[in-house]
Amino acid sequence: MKGPLFYSKILLFGEYGIIRDSKGLSIPYNFYNGALKSDGSTASEAIKSNGNLKRFVTYLTDLQKEQPELVTFELATLENDVANGMYFDSSIPQGYGVGSSGALVAAIYDKYANNKITVLENLTREKLLQLKNIFAQMESFFHGKSSGLDPLNSYLSIPILINSKDNIEATGIPTQSFDGKGAVFLLDSGIVGETAPMVNIFMENLKDKGFRTMLKNQFVKYTDACVENFLGGDMKSLFSNTKKLSKVVLNNFKPMIPEEFHGIWQKGIDTNDYYLKLCGSGGGGYILGFTEDLEKAKMSLKDYKLEVVYQF
């Protein structure tokens, strides 16, 4: 038995900013996916995943007791399936900022939630927010505080525009052009990132007035501009604002950027061959890159593995 596939996601813009009500834009990334499986596998990954699911079931049981009006599950069926060795078979790298726990949450909700909201119905803003709230509570099991956006993206498999905490909508993005020179790519840092410690650093920094001012006047401002430029297909402005955003991140989010990448981050800003930004919470995993000339970026970053996410 194998469940439907749930895809990874990429938050193109809005990491950390959405905690402070910036805009955000999240897109599905179909290169990686995961599905629930019950095939009696005794592989170590399957056993580890099954152990994780056991703990998750306990968490969901408590969640249902505490907030029955939020969501209820077919708990007996879920417990039984997990007891019989069900696991989440996933190609999504963990700790890479592409939504590994989000896909799992989406898969569990899809299969076991009662009265679930489906992608086939008219997705009003209320329904999207309700889904986001359910997913935020479910995903908190994995890393403390969750926005619910990763599972939402994985579950619906459509681009999602975040206007503010309480205002999200499904959106269309400009069509890809596979012979276009411009591209968004992923750069593998080769290090696994942990979300919770990074978010804690950010929350600590928020106590500093100077940091809050920088967020509002620079970080959120450029993030919002990037989202608008991207959706409007204004690539010239997009690169100008992405460069500003890349600088702000390098100057103010150093702990989130693995040390060996500080140099190539700066190199991109200096040469304009590419601009780097955080993908997810940072601290490792993937780094997101934007370039107007993919071949130039590949030459400049020839020692690294680039995965193209989107071409224009």
mmCIF file of C-alpha atoms in Angstrom:
data_model
loop_
_atom_site.group_PDB
_atom_site.id
_atom_site.type_symbol
_atom_site.label_atom_id
_atom_site.label_comp_id
_atom_site.label_asym_id
_atom_site.label_seq_id
_atom_site.Cartn_x
_atom_site.Cartn_y
_atom_site.Cartn_z
ATOM 1 C CA MET A 1 0.000 0.000 0.000
ATOM 2 C CA LYS A 2 1.294 3.421 -0.920
ATOM 3 C CA GLY A 3 -0.446 6.744 -0.350
ATOM 4 C CA PRO A 4 -0.556 9.728 -2.695
ATOM 5 C CA LEU A 5 2.637 11.739 -3.208
ATOM 6 C CA PHE A 6 3.262 14.988 -1.354
ATOM 7 C CA TYR A 7 5.896 17.342 -2.688
ATOM 8 C CA SER A 8 8.612 19.461 -1.149
ATOM 9 C CA LYS A 9 8.260 23.245 -1.234
ATOM 10 C CA ILE A 10 10.432 26.290 -1.554
ATOM 11 C CA LEU A 11 9.722 29.562 0.184
ATOM 12 C CA LEU A 12 11.082 31.896 -2.488
ATOM 13 C CA PHE A 13 10.663 34.955 -0.296
ATOM 14 C CA GLY A 14 9.579 35.559 3.275
ATOM 15 C CA GLU A 15 11.788 33.412 5.516
ATOM 16 C CA TYR A 16 11.808 35.045 8.970
ATOM 17 C CA GLY A 17 9.964 38.038 7.490
ATOM 18 C CA ILE A 18 6.598 36.308 7.675
ATOM 19 C CA ILE A 19 7.052 36.031 11.433
ATOM 20 C CA ARG A 20 6.974 39.858 11.323
ATOM 21 C CA ASP A 21 4.145 40.077 8.791
ATOM 22 C CA SER A 22 6.151 40.522 5.603
ATOM 23 C CA LYS A 23 4.823 39.129 2.361
ATOM 24 C CA GLY A 24 5.910 35.654 1.352
ATOM 25 C CA LEU A 25 5.740 33.410 -1.686
ATOM 26 C CA SER A 26 5.901 29.653 -1.436
ATOM 27 C CA ILE A 27 5.985 27.312 -4.431
ATOM 28 C CA PRO A 28 5.798 23.502 -4.711
ATOM 29 C CA TYR A 29 9.050 21.841 -5.760
ATOM 30 C CA ASN A 30 8.251 18.516 -7.425
ATOM 31 C CA PHE A 31 11.820 17.259 -7.497
ATOM 32 C CA TYR A 32 11.362 15.735 -4.025
ATOM 33 C CA ASN A 33 8.340 13.950 -2.614
ATOM 34 C CA GLY A 34 7.129 11.559 0.030
ATOM 35 C CA ALA A 35 4.276 9.095 0.625
ATOM 36 C CA LEU A 36 2.930 6.979 3.455
ATOM 37 C CA LYS A 37 3.733 3.309 2.965
ATOM 38 C CA SER A 38 2.763 0.027 4.592
ATOM 39 C CA ASP A 39 4.842 -2.639 2.902
ATOM 40 C CA GLY A 40 6.465 -4.335 5.880
ATOM 41 C CA SER A 41 9.850 -2.776 5.119
ATOM 42 C CA THR A 42 12.560 -3.510 7.691
ATOM 43 C CA ALA A 43 14.993 -0.920 6.311
ATOM 44 C CA SER A 44 16.510 1.264 9.046
ATOM 45 C CA GLU A 45 14.970 4.428 7.533
ATOM 46 C CA ALA A 46 11.500 2.864 7.598
ATOM 47 C CA ILE A 47 11.922 1.754 11.218
ATOM 48 C CA LYS A 48 13.155 5.205 12.250
ATOM 49 C CA SER A 49 10.243 6.890 10.459
ATOM 50 C CA ASN A 50 7.766 4.496 12.056
ATOM 51 C CA GLY A 51 9.163 5.355 15.511
ATOM 52 C CA ASN A 52 8.716 9.025 14.701
ATOM 53 C CA LEU A 53 5.119 8.393 13.625
ATOM 54 C CA LYS A 54 4.383 6.631 16.930
ATOM 55 C CA ARG A 55 5.401 9.764 18.817
ATOM 56 C CA PHE A 56 3.461 11.914 16.357
ATOM 57 C CA VAL A 57 0.296 9.849 16.987
ATOM 58 C CA THR A 58 0.609 10.505 20.725
ATOM 59 C CA TYR A 59 0.969 14.211 19.989
ATOM 60 C CA LEU A 60 -2.073 14.223 17.663
ATOM 61 C CA THR A 61 -4.144 12.364 20.277
ATOM 62 C CA ASP A 62 -3.378 15.132 22.787
ATOM 63 C CA LEU A 63 -4.025 17.825 20.183
ATOM 64 C CA GLN A 64 -7.456 16.356 19.432
ATOM 65 C CA LYS A 65 -8.293 16.227 23.151
ATOM 66 C CA GLU A 66 -7.215 19.821 23.713
ATOM 67 C CA GLN A 67 -8.678 21.326 20.517
ATOM 68 C CA PRO A 68 -11.466 19.073 19.212
ATOM 69 C CA GLU A 69 -12.966 22.045 17.366
ATOM 70 C CA LEU A 70 -9.719 22.491 15.388
ATOM 71 C CA VAL A 71 -9.315 18.997 13.954
ATOM 72 C CA THR A 72 -10.133 15.359 14.692
ATOM 73 C CA PHE A 73 -8.590 12.230 13.198
ATOM 74 C CA GLU A 74 -9.476 8.593 12.621
ATOM 75 C CA LEU A 75 -7.129 7.846 15.505
ATOM 76 C CA ALA A 76 -7.908 4.137 15.841
ATOM 77 C CA THR A 77 -7.095 3.527 12.167
ATOM 78 C CA LEU A 78 -3.968 5.694 12.358
ATOM 79 C CA GLU A 79 -2.738 3.916 15.524
ATOM 80 C CA ASN A 80 -3.395 0.547 13.950
ATOM 81 C CA ASP A 81 -1.561 1.435 10.715
ATOM 82 C CA VAL A 82 1.440 2.758 12.649
ATOM 83 C CA ALA A 83 1.443 -0.323 14.913
ATOM 84 C CA ASN A 84 1.582 -2.389 11.720
ATOM 85 C CA GLY A 85 4.733 -0.620 10.567
ATOM 86 C CA MET A 86 3.485 2.273 8.423
ATOM 87 C CA TYR A 87 6.212 4.811 7.646
ATOM 88 C CA PHE A 88 6.788 7.913 5.521
ATOM 89 C CA ASP A 89 8.914 7.081 2.512
ATOM 90 C CA SER A 90 10.476 10.338 1.426
ATOM 91 C CA SER A 91 13.177 11.624 -0.904
ATOM 92 C CA ILE A 92 12.911 15.087 0.703
ATOM 93 C CA PRO A 93 16.186 15.865 2.510
ATOM 94 C CA GLN A 94 15.646 16.658 6.189
ATOM 95 C CA GLY A 95 17.018 19.886 7.631
ATOM 96 C CA TYR A 96 17.382 21.417 4.163
ATOM 97 C CA GLY A 97 14.615 24.005 4.248
ATOM 98 C CA VAL A 98 12.478 22.298 1.613
ATOM 99 C CA GLY A 99 9.665 21.078 3.838
ATOM 100 C CA SER A 100 10.307 17.455 4.818
ATOM 101 C CA SER A 101 8.065 17.592 7.917
ATOM 102 C CA GLY A 102 5.478 19.613 5.970
ATOM 103 C CA ALA A 103 4.983 16.818 3.450
ATOM 104 C CA LEU A 104 4.517 14.272 6.230
ATOM 105 C CA VAL A 105 1.944 16.459 8.002
ATOM 106 C CA ALA A 106 0.054 16.907 4.709
ATOM 107 C CA ALA A 107 0.044 13.132 4.109
ATOM 108 C CA ILE A 108 -1.313 12.348 7.601
ATOM 109 C CA TYR A 109 -4.011 15.024 7.361
ATOM 110 C CA ASP A 110 -5.013 13.832 3.886
ATOM 111 C CA LYS A 111 -5.446 10.231 4.970
ATOM 112 C CA TYR A 112 -6.731 10.448 8.520
ATOM 113 C CA ALA A 113 -8.420 13.804 9.211
ATOM 114 C CA ASN A 114 -12.192 13.910 9.593
ATOM 115 C CA ASN A 115 -14.194 16.513 7.604
ATOM 116 C CA LYS A 116 -11.058 17.539 5.780
ATOM 117 C CA ILE A 117 -10.871 20.563 3.508
ATOM 118 C CA THR A 118 -9.870 19.385 0.039
ATOM 119 C CA VAL A 119 -8.118 21.043 -2.855
ATOM 120 C CA LEU A 120 -11.200 20.361 -5.004
ATOM 121 C CA GLU A 121 -13.517 22.693 -3.134
ATOM 122 C CA ASN A 122 -13.733 26.440 -3.430
ATOM 123 C CA LEU A 123 -10.701 27.492 -1.412
ATOM 124 C CA THR A 124 -11.852 30.687 0.258
ATOM 125 C CA ARG A 125 -9.445 32.712 2.369
ATOM 126 C CA GLU A 126 -11.222 31.375 5.479
ATOM 127 C CA LYS A 127 -10.626 27.770 4.418
ATOM 128 C CA LEU A 128 -6.978 28.440 3.598
ATOM 129 C CA LEU A 129 -6.466 30.061 7.008
ATOM 130 C CA GLN A 130 -8.276 27.212 8.741
ATOM 131 C CA LEU A 131 -6.019 24.684 6.983
ATOM 132 C CA LYS A 132 -2.939 26.756 7.812
ATOM 133 C CA ASN A 133 -3.937 26.822 11.509
ATOM 134 C CA ILE A 134 -4.515 23.075 11.610
ATOM 135 C CA PHE A 135 -1.169 22.438 9.921
ATOM 136 C CA ALA A 136 0.647 24.897 12.213
ATOM 137 C CA GLN A 137 -0.578 22.962 15.267
ATOM 138 C CA MET A 138 0.278 19.606 13.704
ATOM 139 C CA GLU A 139 3.748 20.631 12.519
ATOM 140 C CA SER A 140 4.674 22.201 15.871
ATOM 141 C CA PHE A 141 5.450 18.631 16.939
ATOM 142 C CA PHE A 142 8.522 18.725 14.679
ATOM 143 C CA HIS A 143 10.075 22.104 15.389
ATOM 144 C CA GLY A 144 8.472 24.098 18.114
ATOM 145 C CA LYS A 145 6.676 26.943 16.400
ATOM 146 C CA SER A 146 5.353 26.402 12.885
ATOM 147 C CA SER A 147 3.543 28.769 10.534
ATOM 148 C CA GLY A 148 1.742 25.846 8.868
ATOM 149 C CA LEU A 149 2.808 27.065 5.436
ATOM 150 C CA ASP A 150 4.993 24.110 4.452
ATOM 151 C CA PRO A 151 2.253 21.503 4.932
ATOM 152 C CA LEU A 152 -0.269 23.840 3.292
ATOM 153 C CA ASN A 153 1.900 24.114 0.211
ATOM 154 C CA SER A 154 2.577 20.410 0.117
ATOM 155 C CA TYR A 155 -1.088 19.533 0.622
ATOM 156 C CA LEU A 156 -2.453 21.855 -2.059
ATOM 157 C CA SER A 157 0.552 21.722 -4.421
ATOM 158 C CA ILE A 158 -0.094 25.264 -5.664
ATOM 159 C CA PRO A 159 1.873 28.512 -5.187
ATOM 160 C CA ILE A 160 0.729 30.417 -2.107
ATOM 161 C CA LEU A 161 0.994 34.147 -1.622
ATOM 162 C CA ILE A 162 1.262 35.310 1.976
ATOM 163 C CA ASN A 163 0.089 38.911 2.273
ATOM 164 C CA SER A 164 0.210 38.867 6.076
ATOM 165 C CA LYS A 165 -0.389 36.387 8.903
ATOM 166 C CA ASP A 166 -4.151 36.391 8.400
ATOM 167 C CA ASN A 167 -4.249 36.956 4.680
ATOM 168 C CA ILE A 168 -3.097 34.188 2.366
ATOM 169 C CA GLU A 169 -4.252 33.215 -1.101
ATOM 170 C CA ALA A 170 -3.532 30.745 -3.865
ATOM 171 C CA THR A 171 -1.713 32.506 -6.678
ATOM 172 C CA GLY A 172 -0.318 31.979 -10.152
ATOM 173 C CA ILE A 173 3.347 32.582 -10.933
ATOM 174 C CA PRO A 174 4.845 33.645 -14.275
ATOM 175 C CA THR A 175 5.239 30.684 -16.646
ATOM 176 C CA GLN A 176 8.670 29.095 -16.716
ATOM 177 C CA SER A 177 10.761 29.489 -19.834
ATOM 178 C CA PHE A 178 13.148 26.553 -20.064
ATOM 179 C CA ASP A 179 15.461 28.297 -22.489
ATOM 180 C CA GLY A 180 15.532 31.488 -20.389
ATOM 181 C CA LYS A 181 18.879 32.715 -19.067
ATOM 182 C CA GLY A 182 17.512 33.801 -15.701
ATOM 183 C CA ALA A 183 17.046 31.216 -12.963
ATOM 184 C CA VAL A 184 16.316 30.474 -9.334
ATOM 185 C CA PHE A 185 18.553 27.674 -8.060
ATOM 186 C CA LEU A 186 19.414 25.730 -4.927
ATOM 187 C CA LEU A 187 22.962 25.496 -3.637
ATOM 188 C CA ASP A 188 23.751 22.549 -1.383
ATOM 189 C CA SER A 189 25.649 23.658 1.726
ATOM 190 C CA GLY A 190 26.379 20.037 2.591
ATOM 191 C CA ILE A 191 25.371 20.744 6.200
ATOM 192 C CA VAL A 192 22.111 19.732 7.856
ATOM 193 C CA GLY A 193 20.369 22.751 9.373
ATOM 194 C CA GLU A 194 18.238 22.646 12.516
ATOM 195 C CA THR A 195 15.196 24.897 12.431
ATOM 196 C CA ALA A 196 14.550 25.380 16.155
ATOM 197 C CA PRO A 197 17.977 26.845 17.155
ATOM 198 C CA MET A 198 17.893 29.252 14.204
ATOM 199 C CA VAL A 199 14.400 30.474 15.056
ATOM 200 C CA ASN A 200 15.551 30.904 18.684
ATOM 201 C CA ILE A 201 18.460 33.123 17.579
ATOM 202 C CA PHE A 202 16.026 35.183 15.518
ATOM 203 C CA MET A 203 13.603 35.535 18.457
ATOM 204 C CA GLU A 204 16.474 36.627 20.711
ATOM 205 C CA ASN A 205 17.578 39.215 18.133
ATOM 206 C CA LEU A 206 14.049 40.606 18.030
ATOM 207 C CA LYS A 207 14.570 41.897 21.583
ATOM 208 C CA ASP A 208 17.054 44.366 20.105
ATOM 209 C CA LYS A 209 15.491 47.618 18.911
ATOM 210 C CA GLY A 210 18.102 48.146 16.170
ATOM 211 C CA PHE A 211 17.415 44.675 14.785
ATOM 212 C CA ARG A 212 13.659 45.305 14.751
ATOM 213 C CA THR A 213 14.180 48.615 12.914
ATOM 214 C CA MET A 214 16.408 46.911 10.313
ATOM 215 C CA LEU A 215 13.753 44.230 9.814
ATOM 216 C CA LYS A 216 10.978 46.711 9.235
ATOM 217 C CA ASN A 217 12.857 49.315 7.163
ATOM 218 C CA GLN A 218 15.019 46.988 5.099
ATOM 219 C CA PHE A 219 14.351 43.263 5.362
ATOM 220 C CA VAL A 220 10.546 43.339 5.166
ATOM 221 C CA LYS A 221 10.580 46.205 2.662
ATOM 222 C CA TYR A 222 12.851 44.373 0.185
ATOM 223 C CA THR A 223 11.085 41.045 0.744
ATOM 224 C CA ASP A 224 7.703 42.620 -0.091
ATOM 225 C CA ALA A 225 9.185 44.284 -3.177
ATOM 226 C CA CYS A 226 10.715 40.990 -4.371
ATOM 227 C CA VAL A 227 7.370 39.188 -4.068
ATOM 228 C CA GLU A 228 5.589 41.922 -6.027
ATOM 229 C CA ASN A 229 8.334 42.039 -8.700
ATOM 230 C CA PHE A 230 8.340 38.267 -9.124
ATOM 231 C CA LEU A 231 4.565 37.935 -9.412
ATOM 232 C CA GLY A 232 4.405 40.915 -11.749
ATOM 233 C CA GLY A 233 7.156 39.460 -13.951
ATOM 234 C CA ASP A 234 9.302 42.589 -13.441
ATOM 235 C CA MET A 235 12.647 40.791 -13.456
ATOM 236 C CA LYS A 236 14.803 43.922 -13.671
ATOM 237 C CA SER A 237 13.417 45.267 -10.375
ATOM 238 C CA LEU A 238 13.438 41.751 -8.919
ATOM 239 C CA PHE A 239 17.218 41.475 -9.272
ATOM 240 C CA SER A 240 17.817 44.940 -7.924
ATOM 241 C CA ASN A 241 15.715 44.162 -4.814
ATOM 242 C CA THR A 242 17.134 40.647 -4.416
ATOM 243 C CA LYS A 243 20.636 42.158 -4.328
ATOM 244 C CA LYS A 244 19.555 44.554 -1.548
ATOM 245 C CA LEU A 245 17.940 41.671 0.331
ATOM 246 C CA SER A 246 21.066 39.524 -0.079
ATOM 247 C CA LYS A 247 23.198 42.308 1.459
ATOM 248 C CA VAL A 248 20.836 42.812 4.399
ATOM 249 C CA VAL A 249 20.855 39.070 5.124
ATOM 250 C CA LEU A 250 24.646 38.832 4.974
ATOM 251 C CA ASN A 251 24.996 41.780 7.353
ATOM 252 C CA ASN A 252 22.293 40.823 9.849
ATOM 253 C CA PHE A 253 21.719 37.049 9.664
ATOM 254 C CA LYS A 254 25.328 35.809 9.827
ATOM 255 C CA PRO A 255 24.605 32.906 12.246
ATOM 256 C CA MET A 256 22.068 31.528 9.747
ATOM 257 C CA ILE A 257 24.675 31.404 6.950
ATOM 258 C CA PRO A 258 27.263 28.593 7.252
ATOM 259 C CA GLU A 259 30.656 30.268 7.731
ATOM 260 C CA GLU A 260 32.259 28.834 4.606
ATOM 261 C CA PHE A 261 29.549 30.516 2.504
ATOM 262 C CA HIS A 262 30.097 34.086 3.751
ATOM 263 C CA GLY A 263 32.742 34.612 1.041
ATOM 264 C CA ILE A 264 30.757 33.326 -1.938
ATOM 265 C CA TRP A 265 27.704 35.209 -0.663
ATOM 266 C CA GLN A 266 29.727 38.450 -0.836
ATOM 267 C CA LYS A 267 31.234 37.429 -4.195
ATOM 268 C CA GLY A 268 27.748 37.263 -5.729
ATOM 269 C CA ILE A 269 26.960 40.771 -4.515
ATOM 270 C CA ASP A 270 30.298 42.102 -5.811
ATOM 271 C CA THR A 271 30.197 40.454 -9.258
ATOM 272 C CA ASN A 272 26.398 40.480 -9.840
ATOM 273 C CA ASP A 273 26.781 36.934 -11.230
ATOM 274 C CA TYR A 274 24.198 35.712 -8.698
ATOM 275 C CA TYR A 275 22.586 36.739 -5.402
ATOM 276 C CA LEU A 276 22.124 34.356 -2.492
ATOM 277 C CA LYS A 277 19.439 34.260 0.176
ATOM 278 C CA LEU A 278 18.279 31.928 2.902
ATOM 279 C CA CYS A 279 16.133 28.938 1.997
ATOM 280 C CA GLY A 280 14.051 28.174 5.065
ATOM 281 C CA SER A 281 15.617 28.927 8.438
ATOM 282 C CA GLY A 282 19.222 28.549 7.291
ATOM 283 C CA GLY A 283 22.055 27.209 9.428
ATOM 284 C CA GLY A 284 22.779 24.700 6.671
ATOM 285 C CA GLY A 285 20.636 22.843 4.156
ATOM 286 C CA TYR A 286 20.033 24.641 0.907
ATOM 287 C CA ILE A 287 20.849 28.222 0.050
ATOM 288 C CA LEU A 288 18.645 29.865 -2.552
ATOM 289 C CA GLY A 289 20.241 31.660 -5.487
ATOM 290 C CA PHE A 290 18.933 34.089 -8.106
ATOM 291 C CA THR A 291 20.770 34.825 -11.333
ATOM 292 C CA GLU A 292 20.139 36.728 -14.556
ATOM 293 C CA ASP A 293 22.592 34.466 -16.356
ATOM 294 C CA LEU A 294 22.579 30.823 -15.301
ATOM 295 C CA GLU A 295 25.729 29.899 -17.240
ATOM 296 C CA LYS A 296 27.646 32.738 -15.597
ATOM 297 C CA ALA A 297 26.451 31.651 -12.150
ATOM 298 C CA LYS A 298 27.447 28.040 -12.873
ATOM 299 C CA MET A 299 30.949 29.183 -13.868
ATOM 300 C CA SER A 300 31.233 31.388 -10.794
ATOM 301 C CA LEU A 301 30.047 28.557 -8.513
ATOM 302 C CA LYS A 302 31.752 25.705 -10.368
ATOM 303 C CA ASP A 303 32.843 24.019 -7.117
ATOM 304 C CA TYR A 304 29.218 23.658 -5.999
ATOM 305 C CA LYS A 305 26.233 21.617 -7.048
ATOM 306 C CA LEU A 306 23.414 23.801 -8.401
ATOM 307 C CA GLU A 307 19.850 22.540 -8.749
ATOM 308 C CA VAL A 308 17.671 24.713 -10.965
ATOM 309 C CA VAL A 309 14.238 25.324 -9.457
ATOM 310 C CA TYR A 310 12.741 27.789 -11.897
ATOM 311 C CA GLN A 311 13.847 29.363 -15.189
ATOM 312 C CA PHE A 312 12.699 32.550 -16.832
#
